[in-house]
CSV table of C-alpha atoms and ligand atoms in Angstrom, one decimal:
chain,number,residue,atom,x,y,z
A,1,MET,CA,9.1,-28.1,30.7
A,2,ALA,CA,8.9,-24.8,32.5
A,3,ASN,CA,12.4,-23.7,31.4
A,4,GLU,CA,13.7,-20.8,33.3
A,5,GLN,CA,15.1,-19.0,30.4
A,6,SER,CA,14.7,-18.6,26.6
A,7,ILE,CA,17.7,-18.8,24.4
A,8,HIS,CA,17.2,-15.1,23.5
A,9,GLY,CA,17.7,-14.0,27.1
A,10,ILE,CA,15.5,-12.5,29.7
A,11,TRP,CA,14.3,-9.0,30.5
A,12,THR,CA,16.6,-7.3,33.0
A,13,ALA,CA,13.8,-6.1,35.3
A,14,ARG,CA,10.1,-6.6,35.8
A,15,TRP,CA,9.5,-3.0,34.4
A,16,THR,CA,11.2,-3.8,31.2
A,17,PHE,CA,8.5,-6.3,30.4
A,18,VAL,CA,5.8,-3.8,31.3
A,19,LEU,CA,7.5,-1.1,29.1
A,20,ALA,CA,7.9,-3.5,26.1
A,21,ALA,CA,4.3,-4.8,26.3
A,22,THR,CA,2.9,-1.3,26.7
A,23,GLY,CA,5.2,-0.2,23.9
A,24,SER,CA,3.6,-2.9,21.7
A,25,ALA,CA,0.1,-1.9,22.8
A,26,VAL,CA,0.3,1.8,22.5
A,27,GLY,CA,0.4,2.5,18.9
A,28,LEU,CA,-1.4,4.2,16.0
A,29,GLY,CA,-4.6,2.5,17.2
A,30,ASN,CA,-4.5,4.5,20.5
A,31,ILE,CA,-3.6,7.8,18.9
A,32,TRP,CA,-5.9,8.2,16.0
A,33,LYS,CA,-8.3,5.2,15.9
A,34,PHE,CA,-9.6,5.3,19.5
A,35,PRO,CA,-10.1,9.1,19.9
A,36,TYR,CA,-12.2,9.3,16.8
A,37,MET,CA,-14.2,6.1,17.6
A,38,THR,CA,-15.1,7.6,20.9
A,39,GLY,CA,-16.1,10.9,19.5
A,40,VAL,CA,-18.6,9.5,17.0
A,41,ASN,CA,-19.9,6.7,19.3
A,42,GLY,CA,-21.3,8.8,22.1
A,43,GLY,CA,-18.2,9.9,24.1
A,44,GLY,CA,-18.3,8.8,27.7
A,45,ALA,CA,-20.9,6.1,27.0
A,46,PHE,CA,-18.4,4.5,24.5
A,47,VAL,CA,-15.5,4.9,27.0
A,48,LEU,CA,-17.5,3.1,29.6
A,49,VAL,CA,-18.2,0.2,27.2
A,50,TYR,CA,-14.6,0.1,26.1
A,51,LEU,CA,-13.4,-0.1,29.7
A,52,VAL,CA,-15.8,-3.1,30.3
A,53,CYS,CA,-14.3,-4.7,27.2
A,54,ILE,CA,-10.7,-4.2,28.2
A,55,ALA,CA,-11.4,-5.6,31.7
A,56,CYS,CA,-13.6,-8.6,30.6
A,57,ILE,CA,-12.0,-9.5,27.3
A,58,GLY,CA,-8.7,-7.7,26.6
A,59,MET,CA,-7.0,-8.2,29.9
A,60,PRO,CA,-8.0,-11.8,30.5
A,61,ILE,CA,-6.6,-12.8,27.0
A,62,LEU,CA,-3.5,-10.6,27.7
A,63,LEU,CA,-2.9,-12.8,30.8
A,64,ALA,CA,-3.5,-15.9,28.8
A,65,GLU,CA,-1.0,-14.9,26.2
A,66,VAL,CA,1.7,-13.9,28.7
A,67,LEU,CA,1.1,-17.2,30.5
A,68,LEU,CA,1.7,-19.2,27.3
A,69,GLY,CA,4.9,-17.4,26.4
A,70,ARG,CA,6.3,-17.6,29.9
A,71,ARG,CA,5.6,-21.4,30.1
A,72,GLY,CA,7.0,-22.1,26.6
A,73,ARG,CA,10.0,-19.8,26.8
A,74,ALA,CA,10.5,-19.6,23.0
A,75,SER,CA,9.1,-17.9,19.9
A,76,PRO,CA,5.3,-18.3,19.6
A,77,ILE,CA,5.6,-21.0,17.0
A,78,ASN,CA,7.8,-23.2,19.2
A,79,THR,CA,6.0,-22.2,22.3
A,80,MET,CA,2.8,-23.5,20.9
A,81,HIS,CA,4.3,-26.7,19.6
A,82,SER,CA,5.8,-27.5,22.9
A,83,LEU,CA,2.8,-26.6,24.9
A,84,ALA,CA,0.6,-28.6,22.6
A,85,ALA,CA,2.9,-31.6,23.1
A,86,GLU,CA,2.8,-31.1,26.8
A,87,ALA,CA,-1.0,-31.1,26.8
A,88,ARG,CA,-0.9,-34.2,24.6
A,89,ALA,CA,-3.0,-32.2,22.1
A,90,THR,CA,-2.7,-32.3,18.3
A,91,PRO,CA,0.4,-30.4,17.0
A,92,PHE,CA,-2.0,-28.4,14.9
A,93,TRP,CA,-2.1,-26.0,17.9
A,94,GLY,CA,1.3,-24.8,16.6
A,95,GLY,CA,-0.8,-23.1,13.9
A,96,ILE,CA,-1.5,-20.4,16.4
A,97,GLY,CA,2.1,-19.5,16.4
A,98,TRP,CA,2.4,-19.7,12.6
A,99,MET,CA,-0.7,-17.7,11.9
A,100,GLY,CA,0.6,-15.1,14.4
A,101,ALA,CA,4.1,-14.8,12.8
A,102,VAL,CA,2.5,-14.5,9.3
A,103,ALA,CA,0.0,-11.9,10.6
A,104,GLY,CA,2.9,-10.0,12.2
A,105,VAL,CA,4.8,-9.9,8.8
A,106,LEU,CA,1.6,-8.7,7.0
A,107,ILE,CA,0.8,-6.1,9.5
A,108,LEU,CA,4.3,-4.8,9.6
A,109,SER,CA,4.3,-4.3,5.9
A,110,PHE,CA,1.5,-1.8,6.0
A,111,TYR,CA,2.2,-0.4,9.4
A,112,SER,CA,5.6,0.5,8.2
A,113,VAL,CA,4.1,2.5,5.3
A,114,VAL,CA,2.0,4.5,7.8
A,115,GLY,CA,5.0,4.7,10.1
A,116,GLY,CA,6.8,6.3,7.1
A,117,TRP,CA,4.1,8.9,6.8
A,118,VAL,CA,4.5,9.8,10.5
A,119,VAL,CA,8.3,10.1,10.2
A,120,ALA,CA,7.8,12.3,7.1
A,121,TYR,CA,5.4,14.6,9.2
A,122,CYS,CA,8.0,14.9,12.0
A,123,TRP,CA,10.3,16.3,9.4
A,124,LEU,CA,7.7,18.5,7.9
A,125,ALA,CA,6.6,19.8,11.3
A,126,LEU,CA,10.2,20.5,12.3
A,127,LYS,CA,10.8,22.5,9.1
A,128,GLY,CA,7.7,24.6,9.9
A,129,GLY,CA,6.0,23.2,6.9
A,130,PHE,CA,2.5,23.8,8.3
A,131,THR,CA,2.9,27.4,9.4
A,132,GLY,CA,0.4,29.7,7.8
A,133,GLN,CA,-0.9,27.1,5.4
A,134,THR,CA,-4.5,27.0,4.2
A,135,ALA,CA,-6.7,24.0,4.6
A,136,GLU,CA,-6.3,23.2,0.8
A,137,GLN,CA,-2.5,23.4,1.0
A,138,VAL,CA,-2.3,21.1,4.1
A,139,ALA,CA,-4.7,18.7,2.3
A,140,ALA,CA,-2.5,18.8,-0.8
A,141,THR,CA,0.6,18.1,1.1
A,142,PHE,CA,-0.9,14.7,2.2
A,143,SER,CA,-2.4,13.8,-1.1
A,144,ASP,CA,0.9,14.7,-2.9
A,145,LEU,CA,2.7,12.5,-0.5
A,146,LEU,CA,0.4,9.6,-1.3
A,147,ALA,CA,0.6,10.2,-5.1
A,148,ASN,CA,4.4,10.1,-4.9
A,149,PRO,CA,5.6,6.5,-5.0
A,150,GLN,CA,9.4,7.4,-4.6
A,151,ALA,CA,8.7,9.4,-1.4
A,152,LEU,CA,6.3,6.8,0.0
A,153,ILE,CA,8.9,4.0,-0.6
A,154,ALA,CA,11.8,6.1,0.8
A,155,TRP,CA,9.9,6.9,4.1
A,156,HIS,CA,8.7,3.3,4.4
A,157,THR,CA,12.3,2.1,3.9
A,158,LEU,CA,13.5,4.4,6.6
A,159,PHE,CA,10.8,3.4,9.1
A,160,LEU,CA,11.5,-0.3,8.4
A,161,ALA,CA,15.2,0.2,8.8
A,162,MET,CA,14.6,1.9,12.2
A,163,THR,CA,12.4,-1.1,13.3
A,164,MET,CA,14.7,-3.9,12.1
A,165,GLY,CA,17.7,-1.9,13.3
A,166,VAL,CA,16.3,-2.5,16.9
A,167,VAL,CA,15.2,-6.1,16.4
A,168,VAL,CA,18.6,-7.1,15.1
A,169,ARG,CA,20.3,-5.9,18.2
A,170,GLY,CA,18.5,-8.5,20.3
A,171,ILE,CA,16.6,-8.2,23.6
A,172,HIS,CA,19.0,-6.2,25.7
A,173,LYS,CA,20.8,-3.9,23.3
A,174,GLY,CA,17.8,-3.6,21.0
A,175,LEU,CA,14.3,-4.0,22.4
A,176,GLU,CA,15.0,-3.2,26.0
A,177,LEU,CA,17.1,-0.2,25.2
A,178,ALA,CA,14.5,1.1,22.8
A,179,VAL,CA,11.5,0.8,25.1
A,180,GLN,CA,13.5,2.2,28.1
A,181,ILE,CA,14.1,5.4,26.2
A,182,MET,CA,11.0,5.7,24.1
A,183,MET,CA,8.2,4.7,26.5
A,184,PRO,CA,9.0,7.2,29.3
A,185,GLY,CA,9.6,9.8,26.5
A,186,LEU,CA,6.2,9.0,25.0
A,187,PHE,CA,4.4,9.4,28.3
A,188,LEU,CA,6.3,12.6,29.2
A,189,MET,CA,5.4,14.2,25.8
A,190,LEU,CA,1.8,13.1,26.2
A,191,LEU,CA,1.6,14.6,29.6
A,192,GLY,CA,3.3,17.7,28.4
A,193,LEU,CA,0.8,18.1,25.5
A,194,LEU,CA,-2.1,17.4,28.0
A,195,PHE,CA,-1.0,20.1,30.3
A,196,TYR,CA,-0.6,22.4,27.3
A,197,VAL,CA,-4.1,21.8,26.0
A,198,MET,CA,-5.5,22.3,29.5
A,199,THR,CA,-4.5,25.9,29.1
A,200,LEU,CA,-6.5,26.4,25.9
A,201,ASP,CA,-10.0,27.8,25.8
A,202,ALA,CA,-11.3,24.8,23.9
A,203,PHE,CA,-10.3,22.3,26.6
A,204,PRO,CA,-13.9,21.9,27.9
A,205,GLN,CA,-15.1,21.3,24.4
A,206,GLY,CA,-12.5,18.6,23.8
A,207,PHE,CA,-13.3,17.1,27.1
A,208,ALA,CA,-17.0,17.0,26.4
A,209,PHE,CA,-16.4,15.4,23.0
A,210,MET,CA,-14.4,12.6,24.7
A,211,PHE,CA,-16.3,12.2,27.9
A,212,SER,CA,-19.9,13.5,27.9
A,213,ALA,CA,-22.0,10.4,27.8
A,214,ASP,CA,-24.6,10.3,25.0
A,215,PHE,CA,-26.2,6.9,25.3
A,216,SER,CA,-28.4,7.4,22.4
A,217,LYS,CA,-25.4,7.2,20.0
A,218,LEU,CA,-24.5,3.9,21.5
A,219,ASN,CA,-25.8,0.9,19.4
A,220,GLY,CA,-24.8,-2.7,18.8
A,221,ASP,CA,-22.3,-1.7,16.3
A,222,SER,CA,-20.5,0.6,18.6
A,223,VAL,CA,-20.4,-2.0,21.3
A,224,LEU,CA,-18.8,-4.4,18.8
A,225,SER,CA,-16.3,-1.9,17.7
A,226,ALA,CA,-15.4,-1.3,21.3
A,227,LEU,CA,-14.9,-4.9,21.7
A,228,GLY,CA,-12.8,-5.3,18.6
A,229,HIS,CA,-10.7,-2.4,19.4
A,230,SER,CA,-10.0,-3.4,23.0
A,231,PHE,CA,-8.5,-6.5,21.5
A,232,PHE,CA,-6.5,-4.8,18.8
A,233,SER,CA,-5.3,-2.1,21.1
A,234,LEU,CA,-3.7,-4.6,23.5
A,235,SER,CA,-1.8,-6.2,20.5
A,236,LEU,CA,-3.5,-9.6,21.2
A,237,GLY,CA,-4.0,-12.6,19.0
A,238,MET,CA,-0.7,-12.7,17.0
A,239,GLY,CA,1.9,-13.7,19.6
A,240,ALA,CA,3.6,-10.4,20.1
A,241,ILE,CA,2.8,-10.5,23.8
A,242,MET,CA,3.5,-14.2,23.9
A,243,ALA,CA,7.0,-13.6,22.5
A,244,TYR,CA,7.6,-10.9,25.2
A,245,GLY,CA,6.2,-13.2,27.9
A,246,ALA,CA,8.9,-15.7,26.9
A,247,TYR,CA,11.5,-13.3,28.1
A,248,MET,CA,9.9,-12.7,31.4
A,249,ALA,CA,11.4,-13.7,34.7
A,250,ARG,CA,9.4,-15.7,37.1
A,251,GLU,CA,7.5,-13.3,39.3
A,252,ARG,CA,4.6,-13.5,41.6
A,253,HIS,CA,2.3,-10.8,40.3
A,254,LEU,CA,1.3,-11.6,36.7
A,255,GLY,CA,-2.2,-10.3,37.4
A,256,LYS,CA,-1.0,-6.9,38.6
A,257,THR,CA,1.5,-6.7,35.7
A,258,VAL,CA,-1.4,-7.2,33.2
A,259,LEU,CA,-3.5,-4.7,35.0
A,260,ILE,CA,-0.8,-2.0,34.7
A,261,ILE,CA,-0.3,-2.7,31.0
A,262,GLY,CA,-4.1,-2.5,30.4
A,263,THR,CA,-4.3,0.8,32.4
A,264,LEU,CA,-1.4,2.5,30.7
A,265,ASP,CA,-2.7,1.6,27.2
A,266,THR,CA,-6.1,3.0,28.0
A,267,LEU,CA,-4.7,6.1,29.6
A,268,ALA,CA,-2.6,6.8,26.6
A,269,ALA,CA,-5.6,6.6,24.3
A,270,LEU,CA,-7.7,8.9,26.5
A,271,MET,CA,-4.9,11.4,26.9
A,272,ALA,CA,-4.3,11.4,23.2
A,273,GLY,CA,-8.0,12.0,22.5
A,274,LEU,CA,-8.1,15.0,24.9
A,275,VAL,CA,-5.0,16.5,23.2
A,276,ILE,CA,-6.1,16.0,19.6
A,277,PHE,CA,-9.7,17.2,20.0
A,278,THR,CA,-8.8,20.2,22.1
A,279,ILE,CA,-6.3,21.3,19.4
A,280,VAL,CA,-8.8,20.6,16.6
A,281,PHE,CA,-11.7,22.6,18.4
A,282,GLN,CA,-9.3,25.4,19.4
A,283,ASN,CA,-9.0,26.2,15.7
A,284,GLY,CA,-12.6,26.0,15.0
A,285,LEU,CA,-12.1,22.8,13.0
A,286,GLU,CA,-14.3,19.7,12.8
A,287,PRO,CA,-12.7,16.3,13.8
A,288,ALA,CA,-12.3,14.2,10.6
A,289,ALA,CA,-12.2,10.4,10.5
A,290,GLY,CA,-9.3,8.1,9.9
A,291,PRO,CA,-5.9,9.3,8.4
A,292,ALA,CA,-7.4,12.7,7.6
A,293,LEU,CA,-7.6,13.5,11.3
A,294,MET,CA,-3.9,13.0,11.9
A,295,PHE,CA,-2.5,14.1,8.5
A,296,GLN,CA,-4.8,16.9,7.5
A,297,THR,CA,-6.9,18.4,10.3
A,298,LEU,CA,-4.2,18.3,13.0
A,299,PRO,CA,-1.4,19.8,10.8
A,300,LEU,CA,-3.7,22.6,9.8
A,301,ALA,CA,-4.5,23.2,13.5
A,302,PHE,CA,-0.7,23.2,14.4
A,303,GLY,CA,-0.1,25.7,11.6
A,304,LYS,CA,-2.5,28.1,13.2
A,305,LEU,CA,-1.4,27.7,16.8
A,306,PRO,CA,1.1,30.0,18.4
A,307,GLY,CA,4.1,27.9,18.9
A,308,GLY,CA,2.5,25.3,16.8
A,309,MET,CA,5.8,24.3,15.2
A,310,LEU,CA,7.1,23.0,18.6
A,311,ILE,CA,3.7,21.5,19.5
A,312,GLY,CA,3.4,19.7,16.1
A,313,THR,CA,7.0,18.4,16.2
A,314,VAL,CA,6.5,17.0,19.7
A,315,PHE,CA,3.2,15.5,18.6
A,316,PHE,CA,4.6,13.7,15.6
A,317,ILE,CA,7.8,12.5,17.5
A,318,LEU,CA,5.3,11.0,20.0
A,319,VAL,CA,3.4,9.2,17.3
A,320,THR,CA,6.7,7.9,15.8
A,321,PHE,CA,7.7,6.4,19.2
A,322,ALA,CA,4.3,4.8,19.5
A,323,ALA,CA,4.4,3.2,16.0
A,324,TRP,CA,8.0,2.3,16.4
A,325,THR,CA,7.7,0.4,19.6
A,326,SER,CA,4.6,-1.4,18.2
A,327,ALA,CA,6.5,-2.3,15.0
A,328,ILE,CA,9.3,-3.9,16.9
A,329,SER,CA,7.0,-6.3,18.5
A,330,LEU,CA,5.5,-7.2,15.1
A,331,GLY,CA,8.9,-8.4,13.8
A,332,GLU,CA,10.2,-10.1,16.9
A,333,PRO,CA,8.2,-13.4,16.8
A,334,ALA,CA,9.3,-14.3,13.3
A,335,VAL,CA,12.9,-13.4,13.8
A,336,ALA,CA,13.0,-15.3,17.2
A,337,TRP,CA,11.6,-18.4,15.4
A,338,ALA,CA,14.1,-18.2,12.5
A,339,VAL,CA,16.9,-18.0,15.1
A,340,GLU,CA,15.6,-20.9,17.1
A,341,SER,CA,14.6,-23.2,14.3
A,342,ARG,CA,16.5,-22.2,11.2
A,343,ARG,CA,19.8,-21.7,13.1
A,344,LEU,CA,20.2,-18.3,11.5
A,345,SER,CA,21.9,-15.5,13.3
A,346,ARG,CA,19.8,-12.6,14.4
A,347,LEU,CA,21.4,-10.5,11.6
A,348,GLN,CA,20.5,-13.1,8.9
A,349,ALA,CA,17.0,-13.5,10.2
A,350,SER,CA,16.3,-9.8,10.4
A,351,LEU,CA,17.7,-9.2,7.0
A,352,ILE,CA,15.5,-11.9,5.4
A,353,LEU,CA,12.4,-10.7,7.2
A,354,GLY,CA,13.3,-7.1,6.4
A,355,VAL,CA,13.5,-7.8,2.7
A,356,LEU,CA,10.2,-9.7,2.7
A,357,VAL,CA,8.4,-7.0,4.6
A,358,TRP,CA,10.0,-4.3,2.5
A,359,ALA,CA,8.7,-5.8,-0.7
A,360,LEU,CA,5.2,-6.2,0.7
A,361,GLY,CA,5.3,-2.7,2.0
A,362,VAL,CA,6.3,-1.4,-1.5
A,363,ALA,CA,3.2,-3.1,-2.9
A,364,CYS,CA,1.1,-1.3,-0.2
A,365,ALA,CA,2.8,2.1,-1.0
A,366,LEU,CA,2.0,1.5,-4.7
A,367,ALA,CA,-1.6,0.9,-3.8
A,368,PHE,CA,-2.0,4.6,-3.3
A,369,ASN,CA,-0.7,5.6,-6.8
A,370,HIS,CA,0.5,3.3,-9.7
A,371,TRP,CA,-1.4,0.3,-8.5
A,372,SER,CA,-4.6,1.9,-7.2
A,373,HIS,CA,-6.6,0.1,-10.0
A,374,ILE,CA,-5.4,-3.4,-8.6
A,375,THR,CA,-8.1,-4.6,-6.2
A,376,ILE,CA,-8.9,-7.9,-4.5
A,377,SER,CA,-12.5,-8.7,-4.3
A,378,MET,CA,-14.7,-11.5,-3.1
A,379,GLY,CA,-18.2,-11.3,-4.7
A,380,ASP,CA,-20.4,-8.6,-3.1
A,381,LEU,CA,-18.5,-9.0,0.2
A,382,PHE,CA,-15.6,-6.6,-0.5
A,383,THR,CA,-13.4,-5.0,-3.1
A,384,LEU,CA,-10.2,-3.6,-1.5
A,385,ASN,CA,-6.8,-2.4,-2.7
A,386,ILE,CA,-3.7,-4.2,-1.4
A,387,PHE,CA,-3.2,-1.9,1.5
A,388,ASP,CA,-6.8,-2.2,2.8
A,389,PHE,CA,-6.9,-5.9,2.0
A,390,LEU,CA,-3.9,-6.6,4.3
A,391,ASP,CA,-5.3,-4.4,7.0
A,392,LYS,CA,-8.8,-6.1,6.9
A,393,LEU,CA,-7.4,-9.6,6.5
A,394,THR,CA,-5.2,-9.3,9.6
A,395,THR,CA,-7.3,-7.0,11.9
A,396,ASN,CA,-10.7,-8.5,11.2
A,397,ILE,CA,-9.9,-12.2,10.6
A,398,MET,CA,-6.3,-13.4,11.6
A,399,LEU,CA,-6.0,-11.5,14.9
A,400,PRO,CA,-9.5,-12.4,16.3
A,401,LEU,CA,-9.1,-16.0,15.1
A,402,GLY,CA,-5.7,-16.2,16.9
A,403,GLY,CA,-7.3,-14.8,20.1
A,404,LEU,CA,-10.1,-17.2,19.9
A,405,LEU,CA,-7.8,-20.2,19.6
A,406,ILE,CA,-5.7,-18.9,22.4
A,407,CYS,CA,-8.7,-18.8,24.7
A,408,ILE,CA,-9.7,-22.3,23.7
A,409,PHE,CA,-6.3,-23.6,24.2
A,410,VAL,CA,-5.7,-22.0,27.6
A,411,GLY,CA,-9.3,-22.5,28.7
A,412,TRP,CA,-10.0,-26.0,27.5
A,413,VAL,CA,-6.9,-27.8,26.2
A,414,MET,CA,-4.1,-27.1,28.6
A,415,ASP,CA,-3.8,-29.1,31.8
A,416,SER,CA,-5.9,-27.1,34.3
A,417,ALA,CA,-3.4,-27.6,37.1
A,418,ILE,CA,-0.7,-26.0,35.0
A,419,VAL,CA,-2.9,-23.2,34.0
A,420,ARG,CA,-3.7,-22.5,37.6
A,421,LYS,CA,-0.1,-22.5,38.7
A,422,GLU,CA,1.1,-20.3,35.7
A,423,ALA,CA,-1.7,-17.7,36.0
A,424,ASP,CA,-0.4,-16.9,39.4
A,425,LEU,CA,-3.7,-15.4,40.5
A,426,HIS,CA,-3.6,-16.0,44.2
A,427,HIS,CA,-7.2,-15.4,45.1
A,428,PRO,CA,-9.3,-18.5,44.1
A,429,LEU,CA,-12.3,-16.2,43.3
A,430,LEU,CA,-10.1,-14.1,41.0
A,431,TYR,CA,-8.7,-17.2,39.3
A,432,ARG,CA,-12.2,-18.6,38.7
A,433,SER,CA,-13.5,-15.4,37.3
A,434,TRP,CA,-10.5,-15.1,35.0
A,435,LEU,CA,-11.0,-18.7,33.8
A,436,PHE,CA,-14.7,-18.1,33.2
A,437,LEU,CA,-13.9,-15.1,31.1
A,438,VAL,CA,-11.3,-16.9,29.1
A,439,ARG,CA,-13.5,-20.0,28.6
A,440,PHE,CA,-16.8,-18.5,27.7
A,441,VAL,CA,-17.0,-14.6,27.7
A,442,ALA,CA,-14.0,-13.8,25.5
A,443,PRO,CA,-14.6,-16.5,22.8
A,444,ALA,CA,-18.3,-15.5,22.6
A,445,GLY,CA,-17.3,-11.8,22.3
A,446,ILE,CA,-14.7,-12.5,19.6
A,447,LEU,CA,-17.0,-14.7,17.6
A,448,MET,CA,-19.7,-11.9,17.7
A,449,VAL,CA,-17.1,-9.4,16.4
A,450,MET,CA,-15.9,-11.8,13.7
A,451,LEU,CA,-19.4,-12.9,12.4
A,452,ASN,CA,-21.0,-9.4,12.6
A,453,PRO,CA,-20.0,-8.4,9.1
A,454,LEU,CA,-21.8,-11.5,7.6
A,455,PHE,CA,-25.1,-10.4,8.9
A,456,GLN,CA,-24.9,-6.8,7.7
B,1,LIG,N1,-1.8,-2.3,19.5
B,1,LIG,C1,-1.4,-1.6,18.3
B,1,LIG,C2,-2.0,-0.2,18.3
B,1,LIG,O1,-2.9,0.1,19.1
B,1,LIG,C3,-1.7,-2.3,17.0
B,1,LIG,C4,-1.5,-3.7,17.0
B,1,LIG,C5,-2.4,-4.7,16.9
B,1,LIG,C6,-0.3,-4.5,17.2
B,1,LIG,N2,-1.9,-6.0,17.0
B,1,LIG,C7,-0.6,-5.9,17.1
B,1,LIG,C8,0.9,-4.0,17.4
B,1,LIG,C9,0.3,-6.7,17.3
B,1,LIG,C10,2.0,-4.9,17.5
B,1,LIG,C11,1.6,-6.3,17.5
B,1,LIG,O2,-1.8,0.5,17.4
């Protein structure tokens, strides 16, 4: 036990792990989900609750996942098998790894379709496709894209090829190289855009939308969505972080490393919110919800802005980087497992996974047009198309369930002497608080989020 290296290699430097984990965490969730949630849930009041959730639930589970990976030194499936054996627990704990790898494949299939939209919008912005457009024209551009299966599938194929093209090259020439270029690039672009919007008249309005605390808009639901999102935003529950932890060198500051990742993820979300809302308000528009914000409202605003072609292109390249580095971490656990246990080469494993994800993604793309009538329903509980079904199944059920099981395994099943040693939290009080959060607070929080819909 406690191997020093995985068969896939080891990150070259401590920073590479931080960049890779932050790359996984900072994704579409930060850029369009979080800002909007903040706006409608009472701004600063919501941010405050979110920070508490990140600190009390997100970061403790993040530490638990890294700890598991670093001890097991293999893909999440094999890591969980060997750690269950070490703890003399039932091999069923390996199910955490399996569920995670399957969730990764399912998420990647619809994430790649959305990633394709983002790449398509980079191209559109670069061509000046938004300049001088009316609101109707911009809205039609998006609905025409969704109605066009060939275009959707082509962009999905491109995004997936970009993702698997990195995974296939392995840790050093693939993952590490990609995050070393994209993550600094992402933060530089975000900072550049932030400085730019600070010069606009609407900056105070954007700032107020994000930060002025309106506690009256805060209710039980907003607390639960803050909780659920803190979890989602850190990419927890599916083994992505566990897989990256397996490539980590022994170092003495796991707690600090986790703190840095959580902080960067939150900063990215807050900065994205300021940029987006200032640009929206600067053009006298109202912030919309969901995909409409990024693919309709913002392009309209870019089209009206002096220099909007440049700003819009930078923005969509930034979102591409965010989605791309997240997508890589969705594919890595399954590929790592196939290389370890099926004796496939990385090329074979990536090709098989790529084809599988591609086919599922095509089904998701068709859900917007030819197959829009095909739905999956369960009594009165839900009726969803394929795209939404995969989203809800993974985000609302598989990821929280994975997180819950990880908390139980680390908090209750593993040998506590090993956990204490691996957690590397030098201060006894810090260690005990962390263990308390992992044993009680995080599982209770996750259960509340998962069961909430049943009581609606
Ligand atoms: N954290 C990503 C985001 O904010 C989304 C995500 C959730 C994710 N779970 C994941 C990404 C697992 C990679 C792996 O958009």
